[in-house]
Coordinates of C-alpha atoms in Angstrom, one line a residue:
M906 CA -5.1 8.0 24.9
S907 CA -1.5 8.2 23.7
L908 CA -1.1 8.9 20.0
N909 CA 2.7 8.7 19.7
G910 CA 4.7 7.1 16.9
F911 CA 5.5 8.0 13.3
I912 CA 3.6 9.5 10.4
V913 CA 4.3 7.3 7.5
D914 CA 4.8 8.2 3.8
V915 CA 4.8 5.3 1.4
R916 CA 6.4 5.3 -2.0
T917 CA 6.2 2.4 -4.4
V918 CA 7.2 1.8 -8.0
S919 CA 4.6 1.5 -10.7
E920 CA 4.6 -0.9 -13.4
S921 CA 4.3 2.0 -15.9
N922 CA 8.0 2.5 -15.3
L923 CA 8.5 -0.6 -17.4
E924 CA 6.6 0.8 -20.4
L925 CA 7.8 2.8 -23.5
E926 CA 6.0 5.2 -25.7
V927 CA 7.1 5.1 -29.3
D928 CA 6.3 7.7 -31.9
A929 CA 5.1 5.9 -35.0
S930 CA 3.7 8.9 -36.9
R931 CA 6.2 8.6 -39.8
I932 CA 5.0 5.2 -41.0
P933 CA 1.9 4.6 -43.2
W934 CA -1.3 3.3 -41.7
D935 CA -1.0 -0.1 -43.2
E936 CA 2.5 -0.5 -41.9
Y937 CA 1.3 0.9 -38.5
R938 CA -1.4 -1.8 -38.2
K939 CA 1.0 -4.5 -39.2
L940 CA 3.4 -3.4 -36.5
V941 CA 0.8 -3.4 -33.8
D942 CA -0.3 -7.0 -34.8
E943 CA 3.3 -8.3 -35.0
L944 CA 4.5 -6.6 -31.9
G945 CA 1.5 -8.0 -29.9
N946 CA 2.3 -11.6 -31.1
V947 CA 6.0 -11.2 -30.3
L948 CA 5.3 -9.9 -26.8
S949 CA 2.9 -12.8 -26.2
E950 CA 5.5 -15.2 -27.2
V951 CA 8.0 -13.6 -24.8
D952 CA 5.5 -13.9 -22.1
E953 CA 5.1 -17.6 -22.8
R954 CA 8.8 -18.3 -22.7
W955 CA 9.3 -16.2 -19.4
S956 CA 6.2 -17.4 -17.5
A957 CA 6.5 -20.2 -15.0
R958 CA 2.9 -21.1 -16.0
S959 CA 2.9 -20.5 -19.8
W960 CA -0.5 -22.2 -20.2
L961 CA -2.1 -19.3 -18.3
V962 CA -0.7 -16.6 -20.6
R963 CA -3.6 -14.9 -22.4
G964 CA -1.7 -12.8 -24.9
R965 CA -0.8 -9.2 -24.8
S966 CA -2.0 -6.2 -26.6
V967 CA -0.2 -3.0 -27.7
R968 CA -2.0 0.2 -26.8
G969 CA -2.1 2.7 -29.7
R970 CA -3.2 6.3 -29.1
F971 CA -3.1 9.7 -30.7
R972 CA -1.4 12.8 -29.5
R973 CA -2.6 16.1 -30.9
V974 CA 0.5 18.4 -31.5
T975 CA -1.4 21.0 -33.6
A976 CA -4.9 21.2 -35.1
E977 CA -3.6 19.4 -38.2
D978 CA -1.0 17.1 -36.6
R979 CA -2.0 14.0 -34.7
R980 CA 0.9 11.8 -33.8
K981 CA 0.5 8.0 -33.8
M982 CA 1.9 6.7 -30.5
L983 CA 2.5 3.1 -29.3
R984 CA 2.7 2.4 -25.6
F985 CA 3.9 -1.1 -24.5
S986 CA 6.4 -2.9 -22.3
P987 CA 9.1 -4.8 -24.1
L988 CA 9.7 -6.8 -20.9
P989 CA 8.0 -10.0 -19.9
S990 CA 4.7 -9.2 -18.2
S991 CA 5.8 -11.3 -15.3
Y992 CA 8.1 -8.3 -14.4
S993 CA 5.2 -6.0 -14.3
N994 CA 3.3 -8.5 -12.1
I995 CA 6.1 -8.6 -9.6
L996 CA 5.8 -4.9 -9.2
K997 CA 2.0 -5.1 -8.8
N998 CA 2.1 -8.0 -6.3
T999 CA 4.9 -6.3 -4.3
R1000 CA 3.0 -3.0 -4.2
T1001 CA -0.1 -4.9 -2.8
Y1002 CA 2.1 -6.8 -0.2
M1003 CA 3.7 -3.4 0.7
Y1004 CA 0.4 -1.7 1.4
G1005 CA -0.8 -4.8 3.3
L1006 CA 2.3 -4.6 5.5
V1007 CA 1.6 -1.0 6.2
A1008 CA -2.1 -1.6 6.9
D1009 CA -1.2 -4.4 9.4
N1010 CA 1.3 -2.3 11.4
C1011 CA -0.2 1.2 11.1
L1012 CA -3.4 3.0 12.0
V1013 CA -5.4 5.2 9.6
L1014 CA -5.8 8.7 11.2
E1015 CA -7.4 10.4 8.2
Q1016 CA -8.3 9.6 4.6
V1017 CA -8.7 12.4 1.9
G1018 CA -9.9 10.8 -1.3
T1019 CA -7.5 7.8 -1.8
R1020 CA -4.7 9.3 0.2
K1021 CA -4.4 8.0 3.8
V1022 CA -2.5 9.4 6.8
Y1023 CA -1.0 6.5 8.6
L1024 CA 0.3 6.4 12.2
L1025 CA 2.9 3.8 12.9
P1026 CA 3.0 2.9 16.6
R1027 CA 6.5 2.8 18.0
P1028 CA 6.6 -0.9 18.9
M1029 CA 5.6 -1.8 15.3
A1030 CA 8.2 0.5 13.5
P1031 CA 11.2 -2.0 13.6
L1032 CA 8.9 -4.7 12.1
L1033 CA 7.7 -2.5 9.2
V1034 CA 11.1 -0.9 8.2
E1035 CA 12.7 -4.4 8.3
G1036 CA 9.8 -5.7 6.1
V1037 CA 10.4 -3.0 3.6
D1038 CA 14.2 -3.6 3.6
K1039 CA 13.5 -7.3 2.9
I1040 CA 11.2 -6.4 -0.1
N1041 CA 14.1 -4.4 -1.6
R1042 CA 16.7 -7.0 -1.0
E1043 CA 14.8 -10.1 -2.0
V1044 CA 12.5 -8.7 -4.8
I1045 CA 13.5 -5.3 -6.2
E1046 CA 17.2 -5.9 -6.5
P1047 CA 16.8 -9.3 -8.2
L1048 CA 14.2 -7.7 -10.5
R1049 CA 16.6 -5.0 -11.6
K1050 CA 19.2 -7.6 -12.3
D1051 CA 16.7 -9.6 -14.4
I1052 CA 15.8 -6.5 -16.5
S1053 CA 19.4 -5.8 -17.2
E1054 CA 19.9 -9.3 -18.3
F1055 CA 16.8 -9.4 -20.4
K1056 CA 17.9 -6.3 -22.3
E1057 CA 21.1 -8.2 -23.3
G1058 CA 19.2 -11.2 -24.6
E1059 CA 17.7 -12.5 -27.8
D1060 CA 14.1 -11.6 -27.1
Y1061 CA 14.9 -7.9 -26.6
L1062 CA 17.0 -7.9 -29.8
R1063 CA 14.1 -9.4 -31.7
I1064 CA 11.8 -6.6 -30.5
E1065 CA 14.4 -4.0 -31.7
Q1066 CA 14.6 -5.7 -35.1
L1067 CA 10.9 -5.7 -35.4
L1068 CA 10.6 -2.0 -34.8
Y1069 CA 13.5 -1.4 -37.3
R1070 CA 11.7 -3.4 -40.0
H1071 CA 8.6 -1.2 -39.7
G1072 CA 10.6 2.0 -39.9
I1073 CA 10.9 2.8 -36.1
D1074 CA 14.4 3.8 -34.7
P1075 CA 15.1 1.0 -32.2
T1076 CA 17.4 3.5 -30.2
V1077 CA 14.3 4.0 -27.9
L1078 CA 14.7 0.4 -26.6
R1079 CA 18.5 0.6 -26.3
T1080 CA 18.4 3.7 -24.2
A1081 CA 15.3 2.8 -22.1
P1082 CA 16.2 3.2 -18.4
F1083 CA 13.3 1.2 -16.9
N1084 CA 13.7 2.9 -13.6
V1085 CA 12.9 0.6 -10.7
G1086 CA 13.8 2.3 -7.5
D1087 CA 13.4 1.0 -4.0
F1088 CA 10.2 0.8 -2.2
V1089 CA 10.2 3.3 0.6
V1090 CA 8.5 4.0 3.9
D1091 CA 9.5 7.4 5.2
V1092 CA 8.8 7.9 9.0
L1093 CA 8.4 11.2 10.8
P1094 CA 8.3 11.1 14.6
V1095 CA 5.1 12.8 16.1
D1096 CA 3.7 13.4 19.5
F1097 CA 0.0 14.2 19.6
G1098 CA 0.3 14.9 23.3
Y1099 CA 1.8 18.3 22.6
S1100 CA 0.2 21.1 24.6
V1101 CA 0.4 24.8 23.9
N1102 CA 0.2 25.4 27.6
G1103 CA 3.5 23.8 28.3
D1104 CA 5.4 25.3 25.4
D1105 CA 8.2 27.6 26.6
V1106 CA 8.1 29.5 23.2
Y1107 CA 4.6 30.8 24.0
T1108 CA 5.2 31.5 27.7
R1109 CA 8.0 33.9 26.8
L1110 CA 5.8 35.9 24.4
R1111 CA 3.8 38.9 25.7
R1112 CA 0.3 37.5 26.5
A1113 CA -1.6 40.5 25.3
E1114 CA -0.3 40.0 21.8
T1115 CA -0.9 36.2 21.6
V1116 CA -3.9 35.4 23.7
R1117 CA -6.4 35.2 20.8
G1118 CA -4.0 33.3 18.5
L1119 CA -3.1 30.8 21.4
E1120 CA -6.8 30.2 21.9
I1121 CA -7.4 29.4 18.3
L1122 CA -4.3 27.3 18.1
R1123 CA -5.3 25.3 21.3
A1124 CA -8.8 24.7 19.8
Q1125 CA -7.4 23.5 16.5
L1126 CA -5.0 21.1 18.1
A1127 CA -7.7 19.7 20.5
R1128 CA -10.1 19.2 17.5
K1129 CA -7.5 17.4 15.5
H1130 CA -6.3 15.3 18.4
R1131 CA -9.9 14.3 19.1
E1132 CA -10.5 13.5 15.4
Y1133 CA -7.2 11.4 15.1
A1134 CA -7.8 9.5 18.3
L1135 CA -11.4 8.5 17.4
N1136 CA -10.3 7.5 13.9
A1137 CA -7.5 5.4 15.4
V1138 CA -9.9 3.7 17.8
S1139 CA -12.3 3.1 14.9
D1140 CA -9.5 1.5 12.8
I1141 CA -8.2 -0.8 15.6
T1142 CA -11.8 -1.9 16.7
G1143 CA -12.8 -2.6 13.1
R1144 CA -9.8 -5.0 12.8
I1145 CA -10.6 -6.8 16.0
V1146 CA -14.2 -7.3 14.9
D1147 CA -13.1 -8.6 11.5
L1148 CA -10.7 -10.9 13.3
A1149 CA -13.6 -12.1 15.6
S1150 CA -15.7 -12.8 12.6
G1151 CA -13.0 -14.9 11.0
I1152 CA -12.6 -17.0 14.2
E1153 CA -16.3 -17.9 13.9
L1154 CA -16.1 -18.9 10.3
R1155 CA -12.8 -20.7 10.3
R1156 CA -12.3 -24.3 11.5
R1157 CA -8.6 -23.7 11.9
T1158 CA -7.2 -20.6 13.4
H1159 CA -3.6 -20.9 12.4
G1160 CA -1.8 -17.5 12.4
L1161 CA -4.5 -15.7 14.4
E1162 CA -2.6 -15.8 17.6
G1163 CA 0.2 -13.7 15.9
K1164 CA -2.3 -11.2 14.7
L1165 CA -3.9 -10.9 18.0
D1166 CA -0.4 -10.3 19.6
A1167 CA 0.2 -7.5 17.1
L1168 CA -3.1 -5.9 17.8
R1169 CA -2.3 -6.1 21.5
E1170 CA 0.9 -4.3 20.9
I1171 CA -0.8 -1.6 19.0
C1172 CA -3.5 -1.2 21.6
D1173 CA -0.9 -1.1 24.5
S1174 CA 1.2 1.6 22.6
L1175 CA -1.9 3.7 22.3
G1176 CA -2.9 3.4 26.0
L1177 CA -5.8 1.1 25.2
G1178 CA -5.0 -1.4 27.9
D1179 CA -8.8 -1.9 28.5
V1180 CA -9.2 -3.3 25.0
S1181 CA -6.2 -5.5 25.5
E1182 CA -7.5 -7.0 28.7
K1183 CA -11.2 -7.3 28.0
V1184 CA -11.2 -8.2 24.3
I1185 CA -7.9 -9.4 23.0
T1186 CA -6.9 -11.6 26.0
P1187 CA -10.2 -13.6 25.8
L1188 CA -10.0 -13.8 22.0
K1189 CA -6.7 -15.4 22.2
Q1190 CA -8.0 -18.0 24.7
I1191 CA -10.7 -18.7 22.2
V1192 CA -8.5 -19.3 19.2
Q1193 CA -6.4 -21.8 21.3
V1194 CA -9.2 -24.3 21.7
R1195 CA -10.8 -26.6 19.2
A1196 CA -13.6 -25.2 17.0
S1197 CA -16.2 -27.5 18.8
E1198 CA -15.4 -25.7 22.1
R1199 CA -15.2 -22.1 21.0
A1200 CA -19.0 -21.4 21.4
D1201 CA -18.9 -22.7 25.1
L1202 CA -15.8 -20.7 25.9
T1203 CA -17.2 -17.5 24.3
E1204 CA -20.3 -17.8 26.4
K1205 CA -18.1 -18.4 29.5
L1206 CA -15.9 -15.3 28.8
F1207 CA -18.4 -12.9 27.3
G1208 CA -21.8 -14.1 28.4
T1209 CA -23.1 -14.9 24.9
R1210 CA -22.3 -17.6 22.2
N1211 CA -22.1 -15.1 19.5
L1212 CA -18.5 -14.1 19.4
K1213 CA -18.8 -11.2 16.9
E1214 CA -21.7 -9.7 18.8
A1215 CA -19.9 -10.1 22.2
V1216 CA -16.7 -8.4 20.8
E1217 CA -18.6 -5.5 19.2
K1218 CA -20.5 -4.9 22.6
A1219 CA -17.3 -5.0 24.6
L1220 CA -15.4 -2.7 22.2
K1221 CA -18.4 -0.3 22.2
A1222 CA -18.2 0.0 26.0
S1223 CA -14.5 0.6 25.8
A1224 CA -14.7 3.0 23.0
Q1225 CA -17.3 5.1 24.9
V1226 CA -15.0 5.3 28.0
L1227 CA -12.2 6.4 25.7
E1228 CA -14.2 9.0 23.9
E1229 CA -15.3 10.5 27.3
G1230 CA -11.6 10.5 28.3
V1231 CA -10.6 12.3 25.0
E1232 CA -13.4 14.9 25.5
S1233 CA -12.4 15.6 29.2
G1234 CA -8.7 15.8 28.1
N1235 CA -9.4 18.4 25.5
K1236 CA -11.3 20.7 27.8

């Protein structure tokens, strides 16, 4: 199995970058409560004016909290976004789309908590980086422009005036940077086919001084290669099974051929030609026929009318052969 490509590091922008925290400790409690209520109402009105579907706007709350400075001093803090909530939604939706793009084109080699190690196969790299570039050009750049224009408008001035009336210095709004950087996918080329045995650096060292360390290094690399290889296979086979289940449930299979083609490219790049030939090729034949004909064709190609069961069986056989190959390659 060929685990070559790029390790991917994903960096997105959080909607918290569009929020401000204001210290309201100097104003009395009654004034503070009035500020919270009035600010919430103004922000809801802003959302209504700037939402394409204003009838769905539910209103917006202002989050108040306390920050303890000393045992006697508790600061009253307000955290809110003075921008339309649609701007925050753009970042949320774009982040979801971004991670979907990564998931479609990469394989998960390892997961520690919520942090995933992604491998981007070489054939998929141009598609992914082009997609991220398109996100920045068509979504993030226009959002930055919209934010700048909103800060110069009447609604933003209205929020500044509201803060001022309640004893809050509006400078915090005038100087707010609202940092919205580009979404980024950093790629680092890797080759998991590396072998200690063929490395000239180690052959030049005196063996008596390095034999034990080389054995440990060789064992660690073999263990990690096996782990990543099996995780990659598990990831790709899971996607194929999910897709097969979708074929059975859907009357129309529009778009599935493209997904199968992408999965074939990933399999071929990993040296999983057996999966491409025995699973993906017949699946593509099945999605090309009418829904009423799929069961018969499934039985003809796989020997059973249950597509999910057939795919799982075929993948299990291929995975077993692959695992045996990985084991023998690591010896």
